[in-house]
Coordinates of C-alpha atoms in Angstrom, one line a residue:
Chain A
D1003 CA -2.9 70.7 49.0
T1004 CA -0.8 73.4 50.5
E1005 CA -1.0 74.1 54.2
V1006 CA -0.8 77.8 53.6
T1007 CA -4.0 79.2 52.0
Q1008 CA -4.0 82.4 50.0
T1009 CA -7.0 84.3 48.7
P1010 CA -7.9 85.4 46.2
K1011 CA -6.0 83.3 43.6
H1012 CA -6.4 86.0 41.0
L1013 CA -7.0 89.7 41.3
V1014 CA -7.4 92.4 38.7
M1015 CA -7.6 95.9 40.0
G1016 CA -7.3 99.5 38.8
M1017 CA -4.7 101.9 40.0
T1018 CA -7.1 103.7 42.3
N1019 CA -8.6 100.6 43.9
K1020 CA -8.1 99.3 47.4
K1021 CA -7.9 95.6 47.9
S1022 CA -6.4 93.1 50.3
L1023 CA -4.6 89.8 49.9
K1024 CA -5.2 87.2 52.7
C1025 CA -3.0 84.4 53.9
E1026 CA -3.8 81.8 56.6
Q1027 CA -1.8 78.9 58.1
H1028 CA -2.7 76.5 60.9
M1029 CA 0.7 74.8 61.4
G1030 CA 1.5 76.8 64.5
H1031 CA 4.2 78.7 62.7
R1032 CA 5.3 81.9 64.3
A1033 CA 7.0 83.5 61.3
M1034 CA 5.1 84.7 58.2
Y1035 CA 6.4 86.2 55.0
W1036 CA 5.2 88.1 51.9
Y1037 CA 7.1 87.8 48.7
K1038 CA 6.7 89.3 45.3
Q1039 CA 7.7 87.3 42.3
K1040 CA 7.9 88.5 38.7
A1041 CA 7.9 86.1 35.8
K1042 CA 11.1 84.1 35.4
K1043 CA 12.6 85.6 38.6
P1044 CA 13.1 84.3 42.1
P1045 CA 10.9 85.6 44.9
E1046 CA 11.7 88.9 46.4
L1047 CA 11.2 89.3 50.1
M1048 CA 8.8 92.1 51.0
F1049 CA 7.9 91.7 54.7
V1050 CA 8.5 89.3 57.6
Y1051 CA 6.4 89.0 60.7
S1052 CA 7.8 87.1 63.8
Y1053 CA 5.4 86.5 66.6
E1054 CA 2.9 88.9 65.0
K1055 CA 5.4 91.8 65.0
L1056 CA 6.9 93.2 61.8
S1057 CA 10.4 92.1 61.8
I1058 CA 11.6 93.0 58.3
N1059 CA 10.4 95.5 55.8
E1060 CA 12.5 95.4 52.7
S1061 CA 12.0 99.0 51.7
V1062 CA 8.7 98.3 50.2
P1063 CA 6.6 101.3 49.0
S1064 CA 3.9 102.4 51.3
R1065 CA 1.2 101.5 48.8
F1066 CA 1.7 98.0 50.2
S1067 CA 0.7 97.7 53.9
P1068 CA 1.0 94.5 55.8
E1069 CA -1.0 93.4 58.8
C1070 CA -0.8 90.4 61.1
P1071 CA -4.1 90.2 63.1
N1072 CA -3.1 87.0 64.8
S1073 CA -0.5 84.2 64.6
S1074 CA -2.5 82.4 61.9
L1075 CA -3.4 85.3 59.6
L1076 CA -1.4 87.7 57.4
N1077 CA -2.9 90.3 55.2
L1078 CA -1.4 92.6 52.6
H1079 CA -3.4 95.8 51.9
L1080 CA -3.0 97.3 48.5
H1081 CA -3.8 100.9 47.5
A1082 CA -2.9 103.0 44.5
L1083 CA -0.8 100.3 42.9
Q1084 CA 1.2 100.8 39.7
P1085 CA 1.3 98.6 36.6
E1086 CA 4.8 97.4 37.6
D1087 CA 3.3 95.9 40.7
S1088 CA 1.6 93.2 38.6
A1089 CA 3.2 90.0 39.8
L1090 CA 2.6 86.8 41.8
Y1091 CA 2.4 87.5 45.5
L1092 CA 3.4 84.6 47.7
C1093 CA 2.8 84.1 51.4
A1094 CA 5.0 81.7 53.4
S1095 CA 5.3 80.6 57.0
S1096 CA 8.0 78.9 59.0
Q1097 CA 8.3 77.6 62.5
D1098 CA 10.5 80.6 63.4
L1099 CA 13.0 82.9 61.7
F1100 CA 16.0 80.8 62.1
A1101 CA 16.6 79.1 58.7
R1102 CA 13.5 76.9 59.1
P1103 CA 12.0 75.6 55.9
Q1104 CA 9.4 78.0 54.6
H1105 CA 6.0 76.6 53.5
F1106 CA 4.4 78.6 50.6
G1107 CA 0.9 79.2 49.5
D1108 CA -0.3 79.0 45.9
G1109 CA 0.0 82.7 45.5
T1110 CA -2.2 85.5 44.2
R1111 CA -1.7 86.5 40.6
L1112 CA -2.2 90.3 40.7
S1113 CA -2.8 92.4 37.6
I1114 CA -2.9 96.2 37.7
L1115 CA -4.8 97.8 34.9
Chain B
A149 CA 28.1 89.9 44.4
Q150 CA 25.9 87.1 43.6
K151 CA 25.8 84.7 46.4
V152 CA 23.9 81.8 44.9
T153 CA 24.6 80.9 41.3
Q154 CA 22.5 78.6 39.2
A155 CA 24.3 78.7 35.9
Q156 CA 21.8 76.6 34.0
T157 CA 19.0 78.7 32.9
E158 CA 17.1 75.9 31.3
I159 CA 17.6 72.2 30.9
S160 CA 15.6 69.9 28.6
V161 CA 15.8 66.2 28.8
V162 CA 13.8 63.2 27.7
E163 CA 11.8 61.3 30.3
K164 CA 13.8 58.6 32.2
E165 CA 17.1 60.4 31.7
D166 CA 19.0 61.5 34.8
V167 CA 19.6 65.2 35.2
T168 CA 21.7 67.3 37.6
L169 CA 21.0 70.9 38.5
D170 CA 24.0 72.8 39.7
C171 CA 24.1 75.3 42.6
V172 CA 27.2 77.2 43.7
Y173 CA 27.1 79.5 46.7
E174 CA 29.3 82.1 48.3
T175 CA 29.4 82.9 52.0
R176 CA 31.8 83.9 54.7
D177 CA 29.6 82.6 57.5
T178 CA 30.6 79.4 59.1
T179 CA 27.0 78.6 59.9
Y180 CA 24.7 78.6 57.0
Y181 CA 21.9 76.5 55.4
L182 CA 21.2 75.5 51.9
F183 CA 17.8 74.8 50.4
W184 CA 16.2 73.5 47.3
Y185 CA 12.6 74.5 46.3
K186 CA 10.5 73.4 43.3
Q187 CA 8.1 75.7 41.6
P188 CA 5.7 73.9 39.1
P189 CA 3.8 75.9 36.6
S190 CA 0.9 76.2 39.0
G191 CA 3.0 78.6 41.0
E192 CA 3.4 77.3 44.6
L193 CA 7.0 76.9 45.9
V194 CA 7.5 73.4 47.3
F195 CA 10.3 72.9 49.9
L196 CA 12.5 69.9 49.0
I197 CA 15.5 69.9 51.3
R198 CA 17.5 71.8 53.8
R199 CA 21.2 71.1 54.7
N200 CA 23.3 72.9 57.3
S201 CA 26.9 73.8 56.9
F202 CA 28.1 71.2 59.4
D203 CA 26.5 68.2 57.6
E204 CA 28.1 67.3 54.3
Q205 CA 26.5 63.9 54.2
N206 CA 24.7 63.4 50.8
E207 CA 21.0 62.8 50.9
I208 CA 18.7 60.6 48.8
S209 CA 15.0 60.7 48.8
G210 CA 13.5 58.4 46.2
R211 CA 14.6 59.6 42.8
Y212 CA 16.0 62.8 44.2
S213 CA 19.6 63.1 45.6
W214 CA 21.7 66.0 46.7
N215 CA 25.5 66.3 46.7
F216 CA 26.8 68.9 49.2
Q217 CA 30.5 69.7 48.8
K218 CA 32.0 72.5 50.9
S219 CA 35.3 72.3 49.1
T220 CA 33.7 73.5 45.9
S221 CA 30.9 75.5 47.6
S222 CA 28.3 73.5 45.7
F223 CA 25.0 71.9 46.5
N224 CA 23.9 70.0 43.4
F225 CA 20.6 68.2 42.9
T226 CA 20.1 65.1 40.8
I227 CA 16.9 63.6 39.6
T228 CA 17.2 60.0 38.6
A229 CA 14.9 58.5 35.9
S230 CA 13.2 61.9 35.4
Q231 CA 9.4 62.1 34.9
V232 CA 7.2 64.6 33.2
V233 CA 5.9 65.7 36.6
D234 CA 9.4 66.8 37.5
S235 CA 9.0 69.7 35.0
A236 CA 9.3 72.9 37.0
V237 CA 11.6 75.7 38.0
Y238 CA 14.0 74.7 40.7
F239 CA 15.5 77.3 43.0
C240 CA 18.6 76.9 45.2
A241 CA 18.7 79.2 48.2
L242 CA 21.2 80.2 51.0
S243 CA 20.4 81.3 54.5
E244 CA 23.3 82.7 56.6
A245 CA 23.2 83.0 60.3
V246 CA 25.0 86.4 60.4
A247 CA 25.4 88.0 57.0
S248 CA 21.8 87.8 56.0
N249 CA 20.1 87.2 59.4
Y250 CA 18.8 83.9 58.2
Q251 CA 16.8 85.3 55.3
L252 CA 16.8 83.4 52.1
I253 CA 19.1 84.4 49.3
W254 CA 17.8 82.9 46.1
G255 CA 19.5 81.7 43.0
A256 CA 18.0 82.7 39.6
G257 CA 16.4 79.3 39.2
T258 CA 16.8 76.5 36.6
K259 CA 13.8 75.7 34.4
L260 CA 13.7 71.9 33.9
I261 CA 11.7 70.5 31.0
I262 CA 11.1 66.8 30.9
K263 CA 9.8 65.7 27.5
P264 CA 7.7 62.5 27.2

């Protein structure tokens, strides 16, 4: 069992829908990450939160909106997505930002119709 | 320029064979970290090991071993007596203290297939 929990595991949505991906960790980690992974590719970093503040935004389109309500939770709000946004979305956490091992959730497989 | 190269796209071996996954990296930082992650078909990325640039000592963990050589900028991963459960995509990654502000730079991954 992973220590980073992501919900839902699968999500199918239309291009006009609004949905949210959720991530939770209880390891006391202070850095949390969102990655996007396309098939047969390595993960691409999207956002990084450090101590609940947005630290890195890798030029992600505004249709993706991250939120970190507290040190254990990380959300990714989705709105008006495009078919090319279909991918595996992975959440990760680490003790801090300084090259600590990242612990990943199982991911959410997102399909945009 | 690619900073982490995993030249082997896919490797297929029969169970119980030994297999080595290659990783070559490029950096100008003197302080950096190297990682290996495993991604089974289920999707989650599993952390395997982290080495820092000041520690070239090789590491063994059960059937897994890692060979870090700064002289050749390589951090290779060997699985001894492979098992079907080792089938996965394996990623090597680099974290630099300065150039990439500690964010992970991933290799393209090597898909390992272990046949029974």
